[in-house]
mmCIF file with all atom_site columns, C-alpha atoms in Angstrom:
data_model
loop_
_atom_site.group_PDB
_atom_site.id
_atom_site.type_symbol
_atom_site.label_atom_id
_atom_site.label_alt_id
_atom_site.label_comp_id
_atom_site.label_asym_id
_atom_site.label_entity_id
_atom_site.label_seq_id
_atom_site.pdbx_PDB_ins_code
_atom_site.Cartn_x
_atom_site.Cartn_y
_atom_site.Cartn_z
_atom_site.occupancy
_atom_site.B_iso_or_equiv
_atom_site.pdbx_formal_charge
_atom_site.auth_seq_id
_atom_site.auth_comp_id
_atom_site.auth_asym_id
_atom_site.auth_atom_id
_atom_site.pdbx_PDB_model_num
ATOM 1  C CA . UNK A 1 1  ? -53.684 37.966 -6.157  1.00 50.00 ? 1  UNK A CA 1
ATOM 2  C CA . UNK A 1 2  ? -57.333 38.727 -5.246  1.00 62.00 ? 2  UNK A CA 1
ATOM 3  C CA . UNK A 1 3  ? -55.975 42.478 -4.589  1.00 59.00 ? 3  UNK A CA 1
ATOM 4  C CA . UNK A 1 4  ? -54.600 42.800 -7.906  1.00 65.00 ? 4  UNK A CA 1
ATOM 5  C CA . UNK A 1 5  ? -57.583 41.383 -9.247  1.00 64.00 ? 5  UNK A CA 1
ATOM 6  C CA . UNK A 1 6  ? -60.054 44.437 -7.622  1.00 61.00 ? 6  UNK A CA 1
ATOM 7  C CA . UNK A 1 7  ? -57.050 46.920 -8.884  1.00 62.00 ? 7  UNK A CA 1
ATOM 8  C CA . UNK A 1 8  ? -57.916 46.037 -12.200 1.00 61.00 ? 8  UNK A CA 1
ATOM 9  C CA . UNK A 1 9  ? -61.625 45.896 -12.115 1.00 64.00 ? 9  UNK A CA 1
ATOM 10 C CA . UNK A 1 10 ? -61.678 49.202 -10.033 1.00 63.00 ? 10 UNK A CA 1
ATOM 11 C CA . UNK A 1 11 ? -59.083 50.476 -13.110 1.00 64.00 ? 11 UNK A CA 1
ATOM 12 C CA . UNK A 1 12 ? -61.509 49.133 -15.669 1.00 62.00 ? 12 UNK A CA 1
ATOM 13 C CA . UNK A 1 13 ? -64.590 51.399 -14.242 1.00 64.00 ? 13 UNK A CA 1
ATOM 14 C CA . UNK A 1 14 ? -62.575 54.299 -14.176 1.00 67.00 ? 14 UNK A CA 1
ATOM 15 C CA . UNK A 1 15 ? -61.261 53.889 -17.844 1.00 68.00 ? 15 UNK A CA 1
ATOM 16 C CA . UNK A 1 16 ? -65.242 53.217 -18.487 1.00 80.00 ? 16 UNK A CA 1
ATOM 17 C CA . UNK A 1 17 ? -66.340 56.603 -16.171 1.00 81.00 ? 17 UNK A CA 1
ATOM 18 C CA . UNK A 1 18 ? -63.517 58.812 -18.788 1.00 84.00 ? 18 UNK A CA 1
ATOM 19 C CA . UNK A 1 19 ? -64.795 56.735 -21.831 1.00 86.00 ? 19 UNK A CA 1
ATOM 20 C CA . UNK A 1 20 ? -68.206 57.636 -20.765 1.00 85.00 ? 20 UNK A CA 1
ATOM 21 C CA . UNK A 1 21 ? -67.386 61.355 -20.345 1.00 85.00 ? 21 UNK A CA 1
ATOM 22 C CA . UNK A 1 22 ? -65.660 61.414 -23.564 1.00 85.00 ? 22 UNK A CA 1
ATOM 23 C CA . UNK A 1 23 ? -68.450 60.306 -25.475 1.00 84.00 ? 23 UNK A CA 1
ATOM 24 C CA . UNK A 1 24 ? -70.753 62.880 -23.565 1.00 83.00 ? 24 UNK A CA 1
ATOM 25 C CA . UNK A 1 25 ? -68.377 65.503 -24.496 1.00 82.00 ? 25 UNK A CA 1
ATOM 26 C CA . UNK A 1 26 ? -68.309 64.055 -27.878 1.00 83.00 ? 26 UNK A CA 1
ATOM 27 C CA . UNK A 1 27 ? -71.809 64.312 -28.495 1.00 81.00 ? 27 UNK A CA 1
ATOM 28 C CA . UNK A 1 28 ? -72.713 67.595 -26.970 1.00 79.00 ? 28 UNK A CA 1
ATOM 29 C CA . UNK A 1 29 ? -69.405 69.567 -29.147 1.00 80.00 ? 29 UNK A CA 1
ATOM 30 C CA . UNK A 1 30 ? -71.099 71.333 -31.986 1.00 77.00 ? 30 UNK A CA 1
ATOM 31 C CA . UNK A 1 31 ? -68.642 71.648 -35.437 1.00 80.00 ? 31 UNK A CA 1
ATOM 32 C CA . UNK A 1 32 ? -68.248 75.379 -35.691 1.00 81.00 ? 32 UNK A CA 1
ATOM 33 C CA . UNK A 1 33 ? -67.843 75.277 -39.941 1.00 82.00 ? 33 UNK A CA 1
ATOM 34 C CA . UNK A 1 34 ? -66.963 78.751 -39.535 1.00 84.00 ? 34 UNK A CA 1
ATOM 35 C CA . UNK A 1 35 ? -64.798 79.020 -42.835 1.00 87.00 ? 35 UNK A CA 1
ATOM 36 C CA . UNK A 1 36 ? -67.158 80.278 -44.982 1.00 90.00 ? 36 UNK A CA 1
ATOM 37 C CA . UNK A 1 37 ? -69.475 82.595 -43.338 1.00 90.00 ? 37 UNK A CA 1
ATOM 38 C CA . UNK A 1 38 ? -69.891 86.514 -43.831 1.00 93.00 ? 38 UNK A CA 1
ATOM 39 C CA . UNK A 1 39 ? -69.528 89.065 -41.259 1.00 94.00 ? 39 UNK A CA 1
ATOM 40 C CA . UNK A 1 40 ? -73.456 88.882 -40.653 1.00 95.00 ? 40 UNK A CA 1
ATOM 41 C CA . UNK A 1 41 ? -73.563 85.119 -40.437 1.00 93.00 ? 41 UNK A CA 1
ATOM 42 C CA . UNK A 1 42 ? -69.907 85.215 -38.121 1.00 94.00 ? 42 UNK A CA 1
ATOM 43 C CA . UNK A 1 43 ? -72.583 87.561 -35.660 1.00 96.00 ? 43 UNK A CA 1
ATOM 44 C CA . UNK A 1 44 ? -75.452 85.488 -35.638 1.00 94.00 ? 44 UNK A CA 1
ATOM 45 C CA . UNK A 1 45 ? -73.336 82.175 -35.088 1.00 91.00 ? 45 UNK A CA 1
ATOM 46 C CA . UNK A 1 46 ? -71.521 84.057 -31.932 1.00 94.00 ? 46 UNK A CA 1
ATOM 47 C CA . UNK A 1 47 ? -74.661 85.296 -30.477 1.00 97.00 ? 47 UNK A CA 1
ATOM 48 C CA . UNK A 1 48 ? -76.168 81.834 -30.887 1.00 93.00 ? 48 UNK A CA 1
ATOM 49 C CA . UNK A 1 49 ? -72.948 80.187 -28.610 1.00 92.00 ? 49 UNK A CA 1
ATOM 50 C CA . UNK A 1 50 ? -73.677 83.088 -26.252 1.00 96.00 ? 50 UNK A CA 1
ATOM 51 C CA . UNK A 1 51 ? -77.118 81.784 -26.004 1.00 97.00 ? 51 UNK A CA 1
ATOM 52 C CA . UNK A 1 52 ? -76.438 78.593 -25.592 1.00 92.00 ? 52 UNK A CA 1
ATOM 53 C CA . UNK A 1 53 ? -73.580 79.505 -22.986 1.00 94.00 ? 53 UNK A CA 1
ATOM 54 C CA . UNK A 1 54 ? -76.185 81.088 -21.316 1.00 98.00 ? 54 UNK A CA 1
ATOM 55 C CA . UNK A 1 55 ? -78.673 78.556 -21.450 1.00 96.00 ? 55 UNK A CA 1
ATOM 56 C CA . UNK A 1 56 ? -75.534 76.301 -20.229 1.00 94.00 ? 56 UNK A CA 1
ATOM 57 C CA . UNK A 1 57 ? -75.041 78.781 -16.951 1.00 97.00 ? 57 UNK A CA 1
ATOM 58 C CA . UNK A 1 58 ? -78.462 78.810 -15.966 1.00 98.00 ? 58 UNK A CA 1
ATOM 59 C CA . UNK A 1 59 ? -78.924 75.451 -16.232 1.00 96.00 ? 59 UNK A CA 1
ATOM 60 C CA . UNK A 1 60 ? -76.348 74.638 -14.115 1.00 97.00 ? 60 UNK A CA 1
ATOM 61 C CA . UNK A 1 61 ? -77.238 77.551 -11.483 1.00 98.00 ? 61 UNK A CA 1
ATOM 62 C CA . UNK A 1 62 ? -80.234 76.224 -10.912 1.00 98.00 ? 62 UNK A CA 1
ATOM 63 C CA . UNK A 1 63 ? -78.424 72.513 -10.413 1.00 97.00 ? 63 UNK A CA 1
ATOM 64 C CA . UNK A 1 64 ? -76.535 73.983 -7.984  1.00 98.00 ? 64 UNK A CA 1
ATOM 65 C CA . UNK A 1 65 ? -79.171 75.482 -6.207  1.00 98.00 ? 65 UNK A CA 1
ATOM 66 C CA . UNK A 1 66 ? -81.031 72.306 -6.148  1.00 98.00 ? 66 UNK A CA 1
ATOM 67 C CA . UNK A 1 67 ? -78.154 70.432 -4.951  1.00 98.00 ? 67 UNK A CA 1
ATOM 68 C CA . UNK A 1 68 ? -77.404 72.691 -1.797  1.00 98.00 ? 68 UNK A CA 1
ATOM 69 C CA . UNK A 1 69 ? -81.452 72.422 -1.206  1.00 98.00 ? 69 UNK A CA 1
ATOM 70 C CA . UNK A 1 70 ? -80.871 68.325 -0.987  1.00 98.00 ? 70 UNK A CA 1
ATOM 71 C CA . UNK A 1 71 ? -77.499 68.444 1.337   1.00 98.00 ? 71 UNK A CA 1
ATOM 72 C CA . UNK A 1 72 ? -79.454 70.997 3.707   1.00 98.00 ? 72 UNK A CA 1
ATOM 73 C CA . UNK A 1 73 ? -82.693 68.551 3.698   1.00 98.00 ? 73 UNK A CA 1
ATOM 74 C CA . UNK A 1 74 ? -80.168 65.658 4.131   1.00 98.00 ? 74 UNK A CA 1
ATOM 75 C CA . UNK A 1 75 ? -78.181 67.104 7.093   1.00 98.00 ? 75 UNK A CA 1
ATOM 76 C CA . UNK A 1 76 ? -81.768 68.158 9.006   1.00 98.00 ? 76 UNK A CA 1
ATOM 77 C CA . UNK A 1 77 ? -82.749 64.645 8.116   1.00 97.00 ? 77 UNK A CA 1
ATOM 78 C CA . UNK A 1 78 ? -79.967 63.273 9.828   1.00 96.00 ? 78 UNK A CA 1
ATOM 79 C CA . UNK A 1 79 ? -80.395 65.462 12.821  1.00 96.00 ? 79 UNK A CA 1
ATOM 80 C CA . UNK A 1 80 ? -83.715 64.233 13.193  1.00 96.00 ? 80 UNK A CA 1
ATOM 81 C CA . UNK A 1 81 ? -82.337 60.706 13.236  1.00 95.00 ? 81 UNK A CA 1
ATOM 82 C CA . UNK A 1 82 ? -79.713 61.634 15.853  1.00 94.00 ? 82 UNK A CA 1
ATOM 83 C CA . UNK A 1 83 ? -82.090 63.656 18.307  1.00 93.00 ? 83 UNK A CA 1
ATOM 84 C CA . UNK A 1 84 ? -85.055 60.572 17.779  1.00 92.00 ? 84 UNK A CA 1
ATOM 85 C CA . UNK A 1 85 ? -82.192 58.283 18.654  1.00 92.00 ? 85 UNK A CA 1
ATOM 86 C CA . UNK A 1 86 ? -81.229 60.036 22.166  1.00 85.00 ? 86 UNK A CA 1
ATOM 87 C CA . UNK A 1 87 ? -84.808 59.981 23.489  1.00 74.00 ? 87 UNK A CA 1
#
């Protein structure tokens, strides 16, 4: 009973984690309204999603790069722990 009981909660947070990335996603897609636009203006709206792509990329580069910085500075952390424990 108590088992079935942390299923569902655990269940519930995960439904809430999708719901949240749904809404995310929601937010941050752009309505292309691409119907009525000339050549010229069919250029200009492409080269501003290959901006923002861009943008997008780099952005997430430089996470990246940030992230392997932290789990480097973590793991010599934690060797420091482990050698100040032996002595």
């Amino acid at each position: 009973m108590n088992f079935t009981r942390f299923a569902e909660q655990k269940r519930g947070k995960r439904q809430t984690g999708r719901e949240m990335k749904l809404r995310i996603l929601s937010e941050r897609k752009k309505p292309l309204n691409i119907d009525h636009m000339g050549e010229d203006q069919l250029r200009e709206k492409a080269q501003e999603l290959s901006d923002w792509i861009h943008q997008l990329e780099s952005e997430k580069f430089d996470l990246m790069a940030k992230l392997k910085q932290q789990k480097y500075e973590i793991n010599v952390l934690y060797n420091r722990i482990s050698h100040a424990q032996k002595l």
